[in-house]
Coordinates of C-alpha atoms and ligand atoms in Angstrom, one line a residue:
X1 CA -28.6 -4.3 10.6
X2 CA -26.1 -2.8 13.6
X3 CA -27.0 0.7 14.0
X4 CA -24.7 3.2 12.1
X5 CA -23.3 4.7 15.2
X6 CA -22.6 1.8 17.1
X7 CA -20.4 0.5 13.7
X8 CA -18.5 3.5 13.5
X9 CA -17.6 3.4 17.6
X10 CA -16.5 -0.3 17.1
X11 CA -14.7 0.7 14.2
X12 CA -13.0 3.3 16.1
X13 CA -12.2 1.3 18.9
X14 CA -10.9 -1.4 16.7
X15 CA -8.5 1.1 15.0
X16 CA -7.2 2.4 18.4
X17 CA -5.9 -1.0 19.2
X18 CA -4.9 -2.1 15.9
X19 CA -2.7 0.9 15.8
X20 CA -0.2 -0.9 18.5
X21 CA 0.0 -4.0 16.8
X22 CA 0.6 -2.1 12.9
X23 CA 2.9 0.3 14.8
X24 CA 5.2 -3.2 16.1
X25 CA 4.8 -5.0 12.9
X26 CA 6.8 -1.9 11.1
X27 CA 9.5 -2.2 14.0
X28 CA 9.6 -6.2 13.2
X29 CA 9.8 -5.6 9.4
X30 CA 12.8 -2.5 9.8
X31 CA 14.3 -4.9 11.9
X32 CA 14.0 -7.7 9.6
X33 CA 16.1 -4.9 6.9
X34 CA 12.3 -3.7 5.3
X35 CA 13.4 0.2 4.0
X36 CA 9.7 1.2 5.5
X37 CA 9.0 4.8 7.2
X38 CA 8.0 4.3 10.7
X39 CA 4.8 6.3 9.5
X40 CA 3.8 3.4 7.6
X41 CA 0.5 1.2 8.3
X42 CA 1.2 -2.6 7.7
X43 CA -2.2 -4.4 7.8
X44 CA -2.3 -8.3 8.3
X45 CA -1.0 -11.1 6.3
X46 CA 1.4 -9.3 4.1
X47 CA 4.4 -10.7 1.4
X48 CA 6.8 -8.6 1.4
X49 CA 10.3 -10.2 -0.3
X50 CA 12.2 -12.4 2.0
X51 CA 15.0 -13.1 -0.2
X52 CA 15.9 -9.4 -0.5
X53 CA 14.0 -7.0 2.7
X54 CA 16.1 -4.2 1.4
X55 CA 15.2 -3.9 -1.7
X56 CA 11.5 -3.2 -0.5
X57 CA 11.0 0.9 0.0
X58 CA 8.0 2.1 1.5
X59 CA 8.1 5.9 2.5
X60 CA 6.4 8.1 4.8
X61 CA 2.0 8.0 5.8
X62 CA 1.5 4.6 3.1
X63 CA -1.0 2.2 4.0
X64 CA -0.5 -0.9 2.9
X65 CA -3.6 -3.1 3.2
X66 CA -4.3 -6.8 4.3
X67 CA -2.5 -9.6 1.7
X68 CA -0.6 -7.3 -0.1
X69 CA 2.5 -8.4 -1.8
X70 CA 5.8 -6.7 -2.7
X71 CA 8.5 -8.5 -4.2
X72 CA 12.3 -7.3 -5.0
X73 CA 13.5 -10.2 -6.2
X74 CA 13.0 -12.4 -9.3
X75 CA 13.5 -16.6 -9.3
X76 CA 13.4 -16.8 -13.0
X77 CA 16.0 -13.9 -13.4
X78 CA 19.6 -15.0 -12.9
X79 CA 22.2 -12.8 -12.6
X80 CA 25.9 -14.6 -12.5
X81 CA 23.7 -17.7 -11.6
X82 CA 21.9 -15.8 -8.8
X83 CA 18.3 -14.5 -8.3
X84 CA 18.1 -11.4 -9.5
X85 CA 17.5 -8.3 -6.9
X86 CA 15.6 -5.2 -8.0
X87 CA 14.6 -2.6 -5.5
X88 CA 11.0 -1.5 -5.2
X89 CA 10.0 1.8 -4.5
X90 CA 6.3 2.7 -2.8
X91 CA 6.3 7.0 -2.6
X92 CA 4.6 8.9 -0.1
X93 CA 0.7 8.9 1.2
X94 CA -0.4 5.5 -0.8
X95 CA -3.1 3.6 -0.1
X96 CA -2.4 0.0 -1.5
X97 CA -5.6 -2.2 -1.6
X98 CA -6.2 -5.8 -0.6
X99 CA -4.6 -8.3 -2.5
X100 CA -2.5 -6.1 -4.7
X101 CA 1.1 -7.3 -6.2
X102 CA 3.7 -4.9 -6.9
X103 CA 6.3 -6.6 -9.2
X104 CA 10.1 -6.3 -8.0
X105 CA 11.6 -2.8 -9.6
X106 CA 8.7 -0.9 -9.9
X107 CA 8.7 2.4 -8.7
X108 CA 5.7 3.8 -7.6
X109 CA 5.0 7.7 -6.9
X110 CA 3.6 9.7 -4.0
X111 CA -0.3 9.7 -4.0
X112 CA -0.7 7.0 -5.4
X113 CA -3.8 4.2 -5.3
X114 CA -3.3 0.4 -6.3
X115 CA -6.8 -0.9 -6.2
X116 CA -7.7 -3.9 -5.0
X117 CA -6.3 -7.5 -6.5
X118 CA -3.9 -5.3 -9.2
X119 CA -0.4 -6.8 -10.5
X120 CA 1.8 -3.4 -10.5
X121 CA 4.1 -4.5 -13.3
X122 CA 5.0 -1.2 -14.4
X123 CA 6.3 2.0 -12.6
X124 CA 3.4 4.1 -11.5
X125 CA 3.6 8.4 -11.7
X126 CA 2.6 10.5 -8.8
X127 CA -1.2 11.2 -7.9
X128 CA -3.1 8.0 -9.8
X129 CA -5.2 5.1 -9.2
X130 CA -4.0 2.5 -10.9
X131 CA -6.1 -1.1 -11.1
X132 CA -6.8 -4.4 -12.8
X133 CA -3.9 -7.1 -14.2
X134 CA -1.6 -5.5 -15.2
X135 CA -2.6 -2.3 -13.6
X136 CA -3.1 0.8 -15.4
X137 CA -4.3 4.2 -14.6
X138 CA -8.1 4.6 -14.2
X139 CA -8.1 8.2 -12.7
X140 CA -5.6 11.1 -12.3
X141 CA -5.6 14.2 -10.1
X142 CA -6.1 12.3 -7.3
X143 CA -4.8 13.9 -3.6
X144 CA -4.2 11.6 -0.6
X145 CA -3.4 13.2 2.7
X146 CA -0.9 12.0 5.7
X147 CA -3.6 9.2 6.3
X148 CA -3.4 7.9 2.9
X149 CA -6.8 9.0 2.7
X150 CA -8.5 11.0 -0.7
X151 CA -8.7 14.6 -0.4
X152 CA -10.9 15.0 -3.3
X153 CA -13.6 12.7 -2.6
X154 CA -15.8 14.0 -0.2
X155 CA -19.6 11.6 0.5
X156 CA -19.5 10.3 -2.7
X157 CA -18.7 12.9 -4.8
X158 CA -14.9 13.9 -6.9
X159 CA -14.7 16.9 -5.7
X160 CA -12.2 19.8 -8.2
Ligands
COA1 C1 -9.6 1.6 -6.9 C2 -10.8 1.9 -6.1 C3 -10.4 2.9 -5.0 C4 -11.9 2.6 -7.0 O1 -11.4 3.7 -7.6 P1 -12.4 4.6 -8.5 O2 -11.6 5.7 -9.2 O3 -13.6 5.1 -7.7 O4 -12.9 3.6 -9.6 P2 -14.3 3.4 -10.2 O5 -15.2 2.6 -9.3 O6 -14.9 4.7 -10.7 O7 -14.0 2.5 -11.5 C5 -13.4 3.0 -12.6 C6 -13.1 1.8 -13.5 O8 -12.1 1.0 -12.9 C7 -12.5 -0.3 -12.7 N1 -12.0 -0.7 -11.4 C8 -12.1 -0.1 -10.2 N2 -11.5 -0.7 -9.2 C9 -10.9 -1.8 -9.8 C10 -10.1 -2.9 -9.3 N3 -9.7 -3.0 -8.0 N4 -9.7 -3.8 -10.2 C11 -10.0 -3.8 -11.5 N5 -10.8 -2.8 -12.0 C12 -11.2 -1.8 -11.2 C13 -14.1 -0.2 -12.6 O9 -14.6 -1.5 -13.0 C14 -14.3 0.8 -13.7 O10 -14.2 0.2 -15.0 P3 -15.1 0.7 -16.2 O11 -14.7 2.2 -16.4 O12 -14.7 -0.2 -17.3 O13 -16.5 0.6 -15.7 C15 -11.5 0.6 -5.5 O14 -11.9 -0.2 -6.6 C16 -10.6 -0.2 -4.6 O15 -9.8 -1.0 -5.1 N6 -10.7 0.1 -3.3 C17 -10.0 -0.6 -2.3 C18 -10.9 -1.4 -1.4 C19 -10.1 -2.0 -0.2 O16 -9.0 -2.5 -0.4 N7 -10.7 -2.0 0.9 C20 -10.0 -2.5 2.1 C21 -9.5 -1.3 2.9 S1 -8.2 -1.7 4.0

């Protein structure tokens, strides 16, 4: 097995670059009309809405991991005989995990964790994990920081 070291300099060096190409895939995607905080990490292979980009909200130090979908818009729905648009809201200093689905409308709060694979079909309060189909709330009292990183799990352990 690679020696622990040597993982955690390749890992480092592999963040250092990807860091350039998240930082130009959030200029592409506020370009494209996205509502997403230049702070925001977009890992690869993501679905955000392409019938309505401004109806997707992503504010400030979120990291929104590989295959993740957000939609703001529903086929199904009709509305006067059009789709119909609902705005999506992902709060501050979230970490959303692989593979997750956020449903259009749902407003998520700051702190927040979507584990991996979960279908967000509901709105979501401030400082949860939330996980499984359909997602509900599998710890509170959580605290991310401006990395969307825990602050109260330190090696291991909850910590307070
Ligand atoms: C959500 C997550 C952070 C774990 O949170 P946690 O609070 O430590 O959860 P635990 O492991 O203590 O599990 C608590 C319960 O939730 C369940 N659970 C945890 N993660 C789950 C998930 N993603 N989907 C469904 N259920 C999940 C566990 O099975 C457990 O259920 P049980 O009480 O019936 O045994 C983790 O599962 C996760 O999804 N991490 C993201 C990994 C990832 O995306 N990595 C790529 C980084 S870019």
């Amino acid at each position: 097995m690679m020696n622990r070291n040597k993982l955690y300099l390749k890992f480092g060096v592999r963040t250092f670059i990807a860091r350039f190409i998240q930082t130009l895939r959030v200029k592409i995607a506020r370009i494209r009309g996205y509502d997403i905080h230049s702070t925001v990490i977009l890992e690869r292979k993501l679905h955000l809405d392409r019938l309505y980009p401004g109806g997707v909200h992503v504010d400030e130090y979120c990291l929104i991991a590989s295959g993740v979908t957000i939609l703001s818009h529903d086929h199904c729905k009709r509305v006067n005989g059009y789709p119909l648009l609902a705005d999506t809201y992902i709060g501050k200093r979230c970490f959303i995990a692989v593979n997750a689905t956020i449903l259009p409308g749902v407003r998520i709060g700051d702190e927040v964790i979507v584990g991996a694979g979960a279908v967000v079909t509901k709105n979501v309060p401030s400082n949860v994990i939330v996980a499984g189909n359909p997602a509900r709330i599998i710890r509170e009292n959580i605290r991310m920081n401006d990395s969307a990183e825990l602050i109260n799990w330190q090696d291991g352990k909850w910590t307070e």
